[in-house]
Amino acid sequence: WFHLDQPKRSGKYKFRRVGTATAKLPAGPFTFVAGFRPDGIPSLDMNLFLDPLDGQAYLIRDCAHDYVGISRLSADYLNTTEAGVIAKLHTCEGMAMFRLANGTYYLITSHLTGWNPNPLIAWRSTGTVLDRSTR
C-alpha cells in the first residue's frame, strides 16, 4: 500500500488515491496491482494495522482532510471490504494504531500541520471493537 499521487504543484494533491503492489520478498521487486480510492473516498496519509488478537487487517487513512477513516482489508490485503468505512475520527495525519491484550485500541496521530511540529493526539476505543457491525 502506498499513497499514489503526483508531486504537489499547487500545494494540493491531484489524485488522492492509494496504490497496491505485491512481492515475494519485503524488499521487492514489486508488481503494481492497482490504483484506486478505497471505498470510493479520496485518501491521503495512511497506515495499515494487523490486529494481533484476531488477525484482521485495517486501512487507516486521512479521507480528503474531512475525517480519518478506518476500513477492514480483504483477506488478500489488496482492497477494503464491502463494509466500507467502519469508524470515523476527527481529521488528523500520521496515524499509528496498536491494540493491548485487554482488547482496547489506541491510535496515535498528529494535527494537520504538514512538516511543522505539533502535539500528538491519542485516541482510545470505548470498547473492544472498532465498529458495531458483525464480523
Coordinates of N, CA and C in Angstrom, one line a residue:
W1 N 0.9 -1.2 0.0 CA 0.0 0.0 0.0 C 0.9 1.2 0.0
F2 N 0.5 2.2 -0.8 CA 1.2 3.5 -0.9 C 0.3 4.6 -1.3
H3 N 0.7 5.8 -1.0 CA 0.0 7.0 -1.4 C 0.3 7.2 -2.9
L4 N -0.7 7.1 -3.8 CA -0.4 7.2 -5.2 C -0.9 8.6 -5.7
D5 N 0.1 9.4 -6.0 CA -0.2 10.8 -6.4 C 0.9 11.4 -7.1
Q6 N 0.8 12.5 -7.6 CA 1.9 13.3 -8.3 C 2.4 14.3 -7.3
P7 N 3.6 14.8 -7.5 CA 4.1 15.8 -6.6 C 3.2 17.0 -6.5
K8 N 3.1 17.6 -5.4 CA 2.3 18.8 -5.2 C 2.9 19.9 -6.1
R9 N 2.1 20.6 -6.8 CA 2.5 21.7 -7.6 C 1.8 23.0 -7.2
S10 N 0.5 22.8 -6.9 CA -0.3 24.0 -6.4 C -0.5 23.9 -4.9
G11 N 0.2 23.1 -4.2 CA 0.0 22.9 -2.8 C -1.0 21.9 -2.5
K12 N -1.6 21.2 -3.5 CA -2.6 20.2 -3.3 C -2.3 18.9 -4.0
Y13 N -2.7 17.8 -3.5 CA -2.5 16.5 -4.2 C -3.6 16.4 -5.3
K14 N -3.3 15.8 -6.4 CA -4.2 15.8 -7.5 C -5.1 14.5 -7.5
F15 N -4.5 13.3 -7.3 CA -5.2 12.1 -7.5 C -5.9 11.6 -6.2
R16 N -5.2 11.7 -5.1 CA -5.7 11.3 -3.8 C -6.2 9.9 -3.8
R17 N -5.2 9.0 -4.3 CA -5.5 7.6 -4.4 C -4.5 6.8 -3.6
V18 N -4.8 5.5 -3.4 CA -3.8 4.6 -2.9 C -3.4 3.6 -4.0
G19 N -2.2 3.0 -3.8 CA -1.8 2.0 -4.8 C -1.4 0.8 -4.0
T20 N -1.6 -0.4 -4.6 CA -1.2 -1.6 -4.0 C -0.2 -2.3 -5.0
A21 N 0.7 -3.0 -4.4 CA 1.7 -3.8 -5.1 C 2.0 -5.0 -4.3
T22 N 2.5 -6.1 -5.0 CA 2.9 -7.3 -4.3 C 4.3 -7.7 -4.6
A23 N 4.9 -8.5 -3.7 CA 6.3 -9.0 -3.9 C 6.4 -10.3 -3.1
K24 N 7.3 -11.1 -3.5 CA 7.6 -12.3 -2.8 C 8.5 -12.0 -1.6
L25 N 9.3 -11.0 -1.7 CA 10.2 -10.6 -0.6 C 9.9 -9.2 -0.1
P26 N 10.1 -8.8 1.1 CA 9.8 -7.5 1.6 C 10.5 -6.4 0.8
A27 N 11.7 -6.6 0.3 CA 12.4 -5.6 -0.4 C 12.1 -5.6 -1.9
G28 N 11.2 -6.4 -2.3 CA 10.8 -6.5 -3.8 C 11.6 -7.5 -4.5
P29 N 11.5 -7.5 -5.8 CA 10.8 -6.5 -6.7 C 9.3 -6.5 -6.6
F30 N 8.7 -5.4 -6.7 CA 7.2 -5.3 -6.6 C 6.5 -5.3 -8.0
T31 N 5.3 -5.8 -8.0 CA 4.5 -5.8 -9.1 C 3.2 -4.9 -8.8
F32 N 3.0 -3.9 -9.6 CA 1.9 -3.0 -9.3 C 0.6 -3.8 -9.5
V33 N -0.4 -3.6 -8.6 CA -1.6 -4.3 -8.7 C -2.7 -3.3 -9.2
A34 N -2.9 -2.2 -8.4 CA -4.0 -1.3 -8.7 C -3.8 0.0 -8.1
G35 N -4.4 1.0 -8.6 CA -4.5 2.4 -8.0 C -6.0 2.7 -7.9
F36 N -6.4 3.1 -6.7 CA -7.9 3.4 -6.6 C -8.1 4.2 -5.3
R37 N -9.4 4.6 -5.1 CA -9.8 5.3 -3.9 C -10.6 4.3 -3.1
P38 N -10.0 3.9 -2.0 CA -10.7 2.9 -1.1 C -12.1 3.4 -0.7
D39 N -13.0 2.5 -0.9 CA -14.4 2.8 -0.5 C -14.9 4.0 -1.3
G40 N -14.3 4.3 -2.5 CA -14.7 5.5 -3.3 C -14.3 6.8 -2.7
I41 N -13.4 6.8 -1.7 CA -13.1 8.1 -1.0 C -11.7 8.5 -1.2
P42 N -11.5 9.8 -1.5 CA -10.1 10.3 -1.7 C -9.3 10.0 -0.4
S43 N -8.1 9.5 -0.6 CA -7.3 9.1 0.5 C -5.9 9.7 0.5
L44 N -5.5 10.2 1.6 CA -4.1 10.8 1.8 C -3.3 10.0 2.7
D45 N -2.8 10.6 3.8 CA -1.9 9.9 4.8 C -2.6 8.6 5.1
M46 N -1.8 7.6 5.2 CA -2.4 6.3 5.5 C -1.4 5.4 6.3
N47 N -2.0 4.4 6.9 CA -1.2 3.3 7.5 C -2.0 2.1 7.5
L48 N -1.4 0.9 7.7 CA -2.0 -0.3 7.8 C -1.8 -0.9 9.2
F49 N -2.8 -1.7 9.7 CA -2.7 -2.2 11.0 C -3.2 -3.7 10.9
L50 N -2.4 -4.6 11.5 CA -2.8 -6.0 11.6 C -3.1 -6.3 13.0
D51 N -4.3 -6.6 13.3 CA -4.7 -6.8 14.7 C -4.1 -8.1 15.3
P52 N -3.3 -8.0 16.3 CA -2.6 -9.1 16.9 C -3.5 -10.1 17.6
L53 N -4.7 -9.6 18.0 CA -5.6 -10.5 18.7 C -6.5 -11.3 17.8
D54 N -7.0 -10.8 16.7 CA -7.9 -11.5 15.8 C -7.4 -11.7 14.4
G55 N -6.3 -11.1 14.0 CA -5.7 -11.3 12.7 C -6.3 -10.4 11.6
Q56 N -7.3 -9.6 11.9 CA -7.9 -8.7 10.9 C -7.0 -7.6 10.6
A57 N -6.9 -7.2 9.3 CA -6.1 -6.1 8.8 C -7.0 -4.9 8.5
Y58 N -6.4 -3.7 8.8 CA -7.2 -2.5 8.5 C -6.4 -1.5 7.8
L59 N -7.1 -0.6 7.0 CA -6.5 0.6 6.4 C -7.0 1.8 7.2
I60 N -6.1 2.6 7.6 CA -6.4 3.8 8.4 C -5.9 5.0 7.5
R61 N -6.8 5.9 7.2 CA -6.3 7.0 6.3 C -7.1 8.3 6.5
D62 N -6.4 9.4 6.1 CA -7.0 10.7 6.1 C -7.9 10.7 4.8
C63 N -9.2 10.9 5.0 CA -10.2 10.9 3.9 C -10.4 12.4 3.5
A64 N -9.6 12.9 2.6 CA -9.7 14.2 2.0 C -9.7 15.3 3.0
H65 N -9.0 15.1 4.1 CA -8.9 16.1 5.2 C -10.3 16.4 5.8
D66 N -11.3 15.5 5.6 CA -12.6 15.6 6.3 C -12.7 14.8 7.6
Y67 N -12.0 13.6 7.6 CA -12.0 12.7 8.7 C -11.0 11.6 8.5
V68 N -10.7 10.9 9.6 CA -9.9 9.7 9.5 C -10.8 8.5 9.4
G69 N -10.6 7.7 8.3 CA -11.5 6.6 8.1 C -10.7 5.3 8.4
I70 N -11.4 4.3 9.0 CA -10.8 3.0 9.3 C -11.7 2.0 8.5
S71 N -11.0 1.2 7.7 CA -11.8 0.2 6.9 C -11.0 -1.2 7.0
R72 N -11.8 -2.2 7.1 CA -11.2 -3.6 7.1 C -10.6 -3.9 5.7
L73 N -9.5 -4.6 5.7 CA -8.9 -5.1 4.4 C -9.5 -6.5 4.1
S74 N -9.5 -6.7 2.8 CA -10.0 -8.0 2.3 C -9.0 -9.1 2.7
A75 N -9.3 -10.4 2.6 CA -8.5 -11.5 3.0 C -7.1 -11.5 2.3
D76 N -7.1 -11.0 1.1 CA -5.8 -10.9 0.3 C -5.0 -9.6 0.6
Y77 N -5.6 -8.7 1.4 CA -5.0 -7.4 1.8 C -4.9 -6.5 0.6
L78 N -5.6 -6.7 -0.5 CA -5.4 -5.8 -1.7 C -6.6 -4.8 -1.9
N79 N -7.6 -4.9 -1.0 CA -8.7 -3.9 -1.1 C -9.4 -3.8 0.2
T80 N -10.3 -2.9 0.3 CA -11.1 -2.8 1.5 C -12.4 -3.7 1.3
T81 N -13.1 -4.0 2.4 CA -14.2 -4.8 2.3 C -15.5 -4.0 1.9
E82 N -16.6 -4.7 1.7 CA -17.8 -4.1 1.3 C -18.4 -3.3 2.5
A83 N -18.0 -3.5 3.7 CA -18.5 -2.8 4.8 C -18.1 -1.3 4.7
G84 N -17.1 -0.9 3.9 CA -16.7 0.5 3.8 C -16.1 1.0 5.0
V85 N -16.2 2.3 5.3 CA -15.6 2.9 6.5 C -16.4 2.4 7.7
I86 N -15.7 1.8 8.6 CA -16.4 1.2 9.8 C -16.2 2.2 11.0
A87 N -15.3 3.1 11.0 CA -15.1 4.0 12.1 C -14.5 5.3 11.5
K88 N -15.0 6.5 12.1 CA -14.5 7.8 11.7 C -14.0 8.5 12.9
L89 N -12.9 9.3 12.7 CA -12.4 10.1 13.8 C -12.2 11.5 13.2
H90 N -12.0 12.5 14.1 CA -11.7 13.9 13.6 C -10.4 13.8 12.7
T91 N -10.3 14.7 11.8 CA -9.2 14.7 10.9 C -7.9 14.9 11.5
C92 N -6.9 14.2 11.1 CA -5.5 14.3 11.6 C -4.6 13.5 10.6
E93 N -3.4 13.4 10.9 CA -2.5 12.7 10.0 C -1.4 11.9 10.8
G94 N -0.7 11.1 10.0 CA 0.4 10.3 10.7 C -0.1 9.3 11.7
M95 N -1.1 8.5 11.2 CA -1.8 7.6 12.1 C -0.9 6.3 12.4
A96 N -0.9 5.9 13.7 CA -0.3 4.6 14.1 C -1.2 4.0 15.1
M97 N -1.6 2.8 14.8 CA -2.6 2.1 15.7 C -1.9 0.9 16.4
F98 N -2.4 0.6 17.6 CA -1.9 -0.6 18.3 C -3.1 -1.0 19.2
R99 N -3.0 -2.3 19.6 CA -4.1 -2.8 20.5 C -3.4 -3.6 21.6
L100 N -3.9 -3.3 22.8 CA -3.4 -4.0 24.0 C -4.1 -5.4 24.2
A101 N -3.5 -6.2 25.0 CA -4.1 -7.5 25.2 C -5.5 -7.5 25.8
N102 N -5.9 -6.4 26.5 CA -7.2 -6.3 27.0 C -8.3 -6.0 25.9
G103 N -7.8 -5.8 24.7 CA -8.7 -5.5 23.6 C -8.9 -4.1 23.2
T104 N -8.4 -3.1 24.0 CA -8.5 -1.7 23.7 C -7.6 -1.3 22.6
Y105 N -8.2 -0.5 21.6 CA -7.5 0.0 20.5 C -6.9 1.4 20.9
Y106 N -5.8 1.7 20.4 CA -5.2 3.1 20.5 C -4.7 3.6 19.2
L107 N -4.9 4.9 18.9 CA -4.4 5.5 17.7 C -3.6 6.7 18.1
I108 N -2.4 6.8 17.7 CA -1.5 8.0 17.9 C -1.5 8.7 16.6
T109 N -1.7 10.0 16.6 CA -1.7 10.8 15.4 C -1.1 12.2 15.7
S110 N -1.1 13.0 14.6 CA -0.7 14.4 14.8 C -1.8 15.3 14.1
H111 N -1.7 16.6 14.5 CA -2.6 17.6 13.9 C -2.2 17.8 12.4
L112 N -3.0 18.4 11.6 CA -2.8 18.7 10.2 C -1.9 19.9 10.1
T113 N -0.6 19.8 10.3 CA 0.3 21.0 10.2 C 1.4 20.7 9.2
G114 N 1.3 19.6 8.4 CA 2.4 19.3 7.5 C 3.6 18.9 8.2
W115 N 4.8 19.5 7.9 CA 6.0 19.2 8.5 C 6.3 20.1 9.8
N116 N 5.4 21.0 10.1 CA 5.5 21.8 11.3 C 5.2 21.0 12.5
P117 N 6.0 21.2 13.6 CA 5.8 20.4 14.8 C 4.4 20.7 15.5
N118 N 3.9 19.7 16.1 CA 2.6 19.9 16.9 C 2.5 18.8 17.9
P119 N 1.6 19.0 18.9 CA 1.4 18.0 19.9 C 0.7 16.8 19.3
L120 N 1.0 15.6 19.8 CA 0.4 14.4 19.4 C -1.1 14.3 19.8
I121 N -1.8 13.5 19.2 CA -3.2 13.2 19.6 C -3.3 11.7 19.9
A122 N -3.8 11.4 21.0 CA -4.0 9.9 21.3 C -5.5 9.6 21.4
W123 N -5.9 8.6 20.6 CA -7.3 8.2 20.7 C -7.4 6.8 21.3
R124 N -8.5 6.5 22.0 CA -8.7 5.2 22.6 C -10.1 4.8 22.3
S125 N -10.2 3.5 22.0 CA -11.6 3.0 21.7 C -12.4 2.9 23.0
T126 N -13.7 3.0 22.9 CA -14.5 3.0 24.1 C -14.8 1.5 24.5
G127 N -14.5 0.6 23.6 CA -14.7 -0.8 23.9 C -13.6 -1.6 23.2
T128 N -14.0 -2.9 22.9 CA -13.0 -3.8 22.3 C -13.3 -4.1 20.8
V129 N -14.2 -3.2 20.2 CA -14.5 -3.4 18.8 C -14.4 -2.0 18.1
L130 N -14.0 -2.0 16.8 CA -13.9 -0.7 16.1 C -15.2 -0.2 15.6
D131 N -16.2 -1.1 15.4 CA -17.5 -0.8 14.9 C -18.6 -1.6 15.5
R132 N -19.8 -1.5 15.1 CA -20.9 -2.2 15.6 C -21.4 -3.3 14.7
S133 N -20.7 -3.4 13.5 CA -21.2 -4.4 12.5 C -20.7 -5.8 12.9
T134 N -21.3 -6.8 12.3 CA -20.9 -8.2 12.6 C -19.8 -8.6 11.8
R135 N -18.8 -9.4 12.3 CA -17.7 -9.8 11.6 C -18.0 -11.1 10.9

